[in-house]
PDB file of C-alpha atoms in Angstrom:
ATOM      1  CA  UNK A   1     -20.522   2.874  -7.404  1.00  0.00           C
ATOM      2  CA  UNK A   2     -18.657   5.459  -5.322  1.00  0.00           C
ATOM      3  CA  UNK A   3     -14.929   6.177  -5.642  1.00  0.00           C
ATOM      4  CA  UNK A   4     -13.082   6.755  -2.360  1.00  0.00           C
ATOM      5  CA  UNK A   5      -9.616   8.224  -1.825  1.00  0.00           C
ATOM      6  CA  UNK A   6      -7.156   7.719   1.011  1.00  0.00           C
ATOM      7  CA  UNK A   7      -4.297  10.234   1.041  1.00  0.00           C
ATOM      8  CA  UNK A   8      -1.317   9.892   3.411  1.00  0.00           C
ATOM      9  CA  UNK A   9       2.002  11.697   3.734  1.00  0.00           C
ATOM     10  CA  UNK A  10       4.980  10.866   5.904  1.00  0.00           C
ATOM     11  CA  UNK A  11       8.440  12.381   6.226  1.00  0.00           C
ATOM     12  CA  UNK A  12      11.439  10.231   7.120  1.00  0.00           C
ATOM     13  CA  UNK A  13      15.078  11.188   7.843  1.00  0.00           C
ATOM     14  CA  UNK A  14      16.551   8.958   5.127  1.00  0.00           C
ATOM     15  CA  UNK A  15      17.848   9.375   1.606  1.00  0.00           C
ATOM     16  CA  UNK A  16      15.717   8.925  -1.477  1.00  0.00           C
ATOM     17  CA  UNK A  17      17.808   5.860  -2.360  1.00  0.00           C
ATOM     18  CA  UNK A  18      17.224   4.269   1.077  1.00  0.00           C
ATOM     19  CA  UNK A  19      13.487   4.929   0.807  1.00  0.00           C
ATOM     20  CA  UNK A  20      13.352   3.512  -2.711  1.00  0.00           C
ATOM     21  CA  UNK A  21      15.375   0.418  -1.813  1.00  0.00           C
ATOM     22  CA  UNK A  22      12.976  -0.393   1.018  1.00  0.00           C
ATOM     23  CA  UNK A  23       9.625   0.603  -0.492  1.00  0.00           C
ATOM     24  CA  UNK A  24      10.186  -0.850  -3.949  1.00  0.00           C
ATOM     25  CA  UNK A  25      11.021  -4.306  -2.568  1.00  0.00           C
ATOM     26  CA  UNK A  26       7.697  -6.200  -2.378  1.00  0.00           C
ATOM     27  CA  UNK A  27       9.101  -8.448   0.363  1.00  0.00           C
ATOM     28  CA  UNK A  28       9.181  -5.458   2.738  1.00  0.00           C
ATOM     29  CA  UNK A  29       5.407  -5.051   2.565  1.00  0.00           C
ATOM     30  CA  UNK A  30       5.069  -7.772   5.203  1.00  0.00           C
ATOM     31  CA  UNK A  31       7.249  -5.724   7.577  1.00  0.00           C
ATOM     32  CA  UNK A  32       4.933  -2.705   7.404  1.00  0.00           C
ATOM     33  CA  UNK A  33       1.644  -4.636   7.521  1.00  0.00           C
ATOM     34  CA  UNK A  34      -0.020  -5.462  10.865  1.00  0.00           C
ATOM     35  CA  UNK A  35       0.727  -9.032  11.879  1.00  0.00           C
ATOM     36  CA  UNK A  36      -2.950  -9.889  12.469  1.00  0.00           C
ATOM     37  CA  UNK A  37      -3.532  -9.484   8.706  1.00  0.00           C
ATOM     38  CA  UNK A  38      -1.642 -12.717   8.052  1.00  0.00           C
ATOM     39  CA  UNK A  39       0.124 -11.163   5.070  1.00  0.00           C
ATOM     40  CA  UNK A  40       1.927 -13.765   2.975  1.00  0.00           C
ATOM     41  CA  UNK A  41       3.414 -13.380  -0.519  1.00  0.00           C
ATOM     42  CA  UNK A  42       2.613 -16.352  -2.743  1.00  0.00           C
ATOM     43  CA  UNK A  43       4.566 -15.302  -5.833  1.00  0.00           C
ATOM     44  CA  UNK A  44       6.004 -12.454  -7.852  1.00  0.00           C
ATOM     45  CA  UNK A  45       8.431 -10.887  -5.362  1.00  0.00           C
ATOM     46  CA  UNK A  46      11.549 -12.729  -6.539  1.00  0.00           C
ATOM     47  CA  UNK A  47      12.827  -9.805  -8.660  1.00  0.00           C
ATOM     48  CA  UNK A  48      13.234  -6.082  -8.092  1.00  0.00           C
ATOM     49  CA  UNK A  49      10.117  -4.078  -8.931  1.00  0.00           C
ATOM     50  CA  UNK A  50       9.295  -3.538 -12.603  1.00  0.00           C
ATOM     51  CA  UNK A  51       6.295  -2.384 -14.635  1.00  0.00           C
ATOM     52  CA  UNK A  52       4.140  -5.400 -15.454  1.00  0.00           C
ATOM     53  CA  UNK A  53       5.134  -7.330 -12.317  1.00  0.00           C
ATOM     54  CA  UNK A  54       2.309  -9.459 -10.904  1.00  0.00           C
ATOM     55  CA  UNK A  55       2.434 -10.165  -7.157  1.00  0.00           C
ATOM     56  CA  UNK A  56       0.088 -12.597  -5.402  1.00  0.00           C
ATOM     57  CA  UNK A  57      -0.636 -12.341  -1.667  1.00  0.00           C
ATOM     58  CA  UNK A  58      -2.855 -13.865   0.953  1.00  0.00           C
ATOM     59  CA  UNK A  59      -4.259 -11.408   3.505  1.00  0.00           C
ATOM     60  CA  UNK A  60      -6.722 -11.778   6.348  1.00  0.00           C
ATOM     61  CA  UNK A  61      -8.204  -8.282   6.638  1.00  0.00           C
ATOM     62  CA  UNK A  62     -11.326  -8.991   8.724  1.00  0.00           C
ATOM     63  CA  UNK A  63     -12.964 -11.762  10.722  1.00  0.00           C
ATOM     64  CA  UNK A  64     -10.167 -14.248   9.989  1.00  0.00           C
ATOM     65  CA  UNK A  65     -11.293 -14.577   6.370  1.00  0.00           C
ATOM     66  CA  UNK A  66      -8.314 -15.319   4.124  1.00  0.00           C
ATOM     67  CA  UNK A  67      -8.389 -13.408   0.873  1.00  0.00           C
ATOM     68  CA  UNK A  68      -6.219 -13.767  -2.204  1.00  0.00           C
ATOM     69  CA  UNK A  69      -5.006 -10.438  -3.560  1.00  0.00           C
ATOM     70  CA  UNK A  70      -3.282 -10.078  -6.930  1.00  0.00           C
ATOM     71  CA  UNK A  71      -1.669  -6.751  -7.813  1.00  0.00           C
ATOM     72  CA  UNK A  72       0.172  -5.494 -10.859  1.00  0.00           C
ATOM     73  CA  UNK A  73       2.912  -2.883 -10.724  1.00  0.00           C
ATOM     74  CA  UNK A  74       1.775  -0.734 -13.634  1.00  0.00           C
ATOM     75  CA  UNK A  75       4.179   2.239 -13.523  1.00  0.00           C
ATOM     76  CA  UNK A  76       7.686   2.656 -12.151  1.00  0.00           C
ATOM     77  CA  UNK A  77       9.956   5.709 -12.259  1.00  0.00           C
ATOM     78  CA  UNK A  78      13.170   4.868 -10.407  1.00  0.00           C
ATOM     79  CA  UNK A  79      13.463   6.550  -6.994  1.00  0.00           C
ATOM     80  CA  UNK A  80      10.368   8.708  -7.646  1.00  0.00           C
ATOM     81  CA  UNK A  81       7.153   6.701  -7.783  1.00  0.00           C
ATOM     82  CA  UNK A  82       5.395   3.467  -8.567  1.00  0.00           C
ATOM     83  CA  UNK A  83       1.776   2.420  -8.966  1.00  0.00           C
ATOM     84  CA  UNK A  84       0.138  -0.834  -7.977  1.00  0.00           C
ATOM     85  CA  UNK A  85      -3.319  -1.861  -9.143  1.00  0.00           C
ATOM     86  CA  UNK A  86      -5.421  -4.735  -7.895  1.00  0.00           C
ATOM     87  CA  UNK A  87      -6.183  -7.322 -10.556  1.00  0.00           C
ATOM     88  CA  UNK A  88      -8.040  -9.694  -8.226  1.00  0.00           C
ATOM     89  CA  UNK A  89      -9.046  -9.181  -4.606  1.00  0.00           C
ATOM     90  CA  UNK A  90     -11.430  -7.604  -2.141  1.00  0.00           C
ATOM     91  CA  UNK A  91     -11.976  -4.264  -3.903  1.00  0.00           C
ATOM     92  CA  UNK A  92     -13.927  -3.430  -7.030  1.00  0.00           C
ATOM     93  CA  UNK A  93     -11.018  -1.070  -7.826  1.00  0.00           C
ATOM     94  CA  UNK A  94      -7.673  -0.422  -6.090  1.00  0.00           C
ATOM     95  CA  UNK A  95      -5.201   2.061  -7.586  1.00  0.00           C
ATOM     96  CA  UNK A  96      -2.314   2.952  -5.255  1.00  0.00           C
ATOM     97  CA  UNK A  97       0.254   5.605  -6.158  1.00  0.00           C
ATOM     98  CA  UNK A  98       3.475   5.725  -4.079  1.00  0.00           C
ATOM     99  CA  UNK A  99       5.544   8.923  -4.397  1.00  0.00           C
ATOM    100  CA  UNK A 100       8.992   9.561  -2.887  1.00  0.00           C
ATOM    101  CA  UNK A 101      10.300  13.127  -2.937  1.00  0.00           C
ATOM    102  CA  UNK A 102      13.538  14.504  -1.555  1.00  0.00           C
ATOM    103  CA  UNK A 103      13.046  17.226   1.060  1.00  0.00           C
ATOM    104  CA  UNK A 104      15.444  19.070   3.331  1.00  0.00           C
ATOM    105  CA  UNK A 105      16.849  16.484   5.741  1.00  0.00           C
ATOM    106  CA  UNK A 106      15.097  13.461   4.308  1.00  0.00           C
ATOM    107  CA  UNK A 107      12.224  12.363   2.119  1.00  0.00           C
ATOM    108  CA  UNK A 108       8.490  12.821   1.860  1.00  0.00           C
ATOM    109  CA  UNK A 109       6.472   9.720   1.092  1.00  0.00           C
ATOM    110  CA  UNK A 110       3.019  10.247  -0.314  1.00  0.00           C
ATOM    111  CA  UNK A 111       0.396   7.583  -0.887  1.00  0.00           C
ATOM    112  CA  UNK A 112      -2.774   8.198  -2.851  1.00  0.00           C
ATOM    113  CA  UNK A 113      -5.156   5.266  -2.974  1.00  0.00           C
ATOM    114  CA  UNK A 114      -8.292   5.435  -5.092  1.00  0.00           C
ATOM    115  CA  UNK A 115     -10.634   2.541  -4.437  1.00  0.00           C
ATOM    116  CA  UNK A 116     -14.160   1.297  -4.963  1.00  0.00           C
ATOM    117  CA  UNK A 117     -15.977  -1.285  -2.910  1.00  0.00           C
ATOM    118  CA  UNK A 118     -17.979  -4.201  -4.263  1.00  0.00           C
ATOM    119  CA  UNK A 119     -21.625  -4.906  -3.423  1.00  0.00           C
ATOM    120  CA  UNK A 120     -23.089  -1.526  -4.465  1.00  0.00           C
ATOM    121  CA  UNK A 121     -25.058   0.220  -1.733  1.00  0.00           C
ATOM    122  CA  UNK A 122     -24.085  -2.448   0.831  1.00  0.00           C
ATOM    123  CA  UNK A 123     -20.403  -1.649   0.215  1.00  0.00           C
ATOM    124  CA  UNK A 124     -21.143   2.051   0.643  1.00  0.00           C
ATOM    125  CA  UNK A 125     -22.943   1.364   3.928  1.00  0.00           C
ATOM    126  CA  UNK A 126     -20.044  -0.600   5.458  1.00  0.00           C
ATOM    127  CA  UNK A 127     -17.376   1.850   4.238  1.00  0.00           C
ATOM    128  CA  UNK A 128     -17.555   4.344   7.140  1.00  0.00           C
ATOM    129  CA  UNK A 129     -17.923   1.632   9.811  1.00  0.00           C
ATOM    130  CA  UNK A 130     -15.504  -1.021   8.580  1.00  0.00           C
ATOM    131  CA  UNK A 131     -13.418  -0.314   5.482  1.00  0.00           C
ATOM    132  CA  UNK A 132     -12.279   3.272   6.069  1.00  0.00           C
ATOM    133  CA  UNK A 133     -11.303   2.700   9.741  1.00  0.00           C
ATOM    134  CA  UNK A 134      -9.448  -0.506   8.778  1.00  0.00           C
ATOM    135  CA  UNK A 135      -7.461   1.267   6.041  1.00  0.00           C
ATOM    136  CA  UNK A 136      -6.648   4.121   8.454  1.00  0.00           C
ATOM    137  CA  UNK A 137      -5.476   1.571  11.029  1.00  0.00           C
ATOM    138  CA  UNK A 138      -3.255  -0.222   8.501  1.00  0.00           C
ATOM    139  CA  UNK A 139      -1.633   2.999   7.281  1.00  0.00           C
ATOM    140  CA  UNK A 140      -1.185   4.309  10.852  1.00  0.00           C
ATOM    141  CA  UNK A 141       0.597   1.050  11.684  1.00  0.00           C
ATOM    142  CA  UNK A 142       2.794   1.533   8.651  1.00  0.00           C
ATOM    143  CA  UNK A 143       3.676   5.085   9.724  1.00  0.00           C
ATOM    144  CA  UNK A 144       4.707   3.857  13.183  1.00  0.00           C
ATOM    145  CA  UNK A 145       6.681   0.918  11.790  1.00  0.00           C
ATOM    146  CA  UNK A 146       8.611   3.092   9.325  1.00  0.00           C
ATOM    147  CA  UNK A 147       9.469   5.502  12.146  1.00  0.00           C
ATOM    148  CA  UNK A 148      10.729   2.543  14.229  1.00  0.00           C
ATOM    149  CA  UNK A 149      12.867   1.383  11.327  1.00  0.00           C
ATOM    150  CA  UNK A 150      14.208   4.724  10.095  1.00  0.00           C
ATOM    151  CA  UNK A 151      13.595   7.282  12.857  1.00  0.00           C
ATOM    152  CA  UNK A 152      11.337  10.290  13.159  1.00  0.00           C
ATOM    153  CA  UNK A 153      11.744  13.248  10.854  1.00  0.00           C
TER     154      UNK A 153
END
């Protein structure tokens, strides 16, 4: 089973506190997710983010197929980073690190996602044609949406 990594960075002209307030609120994930994905939080977003938090979503990533996704927030360091890990969902492994760092005139957001696909060799075959382009599309949408909300750096 192959491990893949998606690495994204984005600079925004906001304070570290503003970035943290927005990014650490699970309810804001819907705002930065493409509408066609049908993102809907089922439970777990009623409180501010904390280590051990379980959040359940419904997403429709491809072909109109609704998928339940359960993540756990495993690590949180206030205003610096948090980690979410899939407990149930479409990936064999999903480990997503979110870093927020103060830079001159704003912040740098960095996402590092390590993931594995199910279905062995079949998963590896569809990765370059379906999974990788879809993840790139989702994160490009997020970049554009955050720039609409907070401005360009």
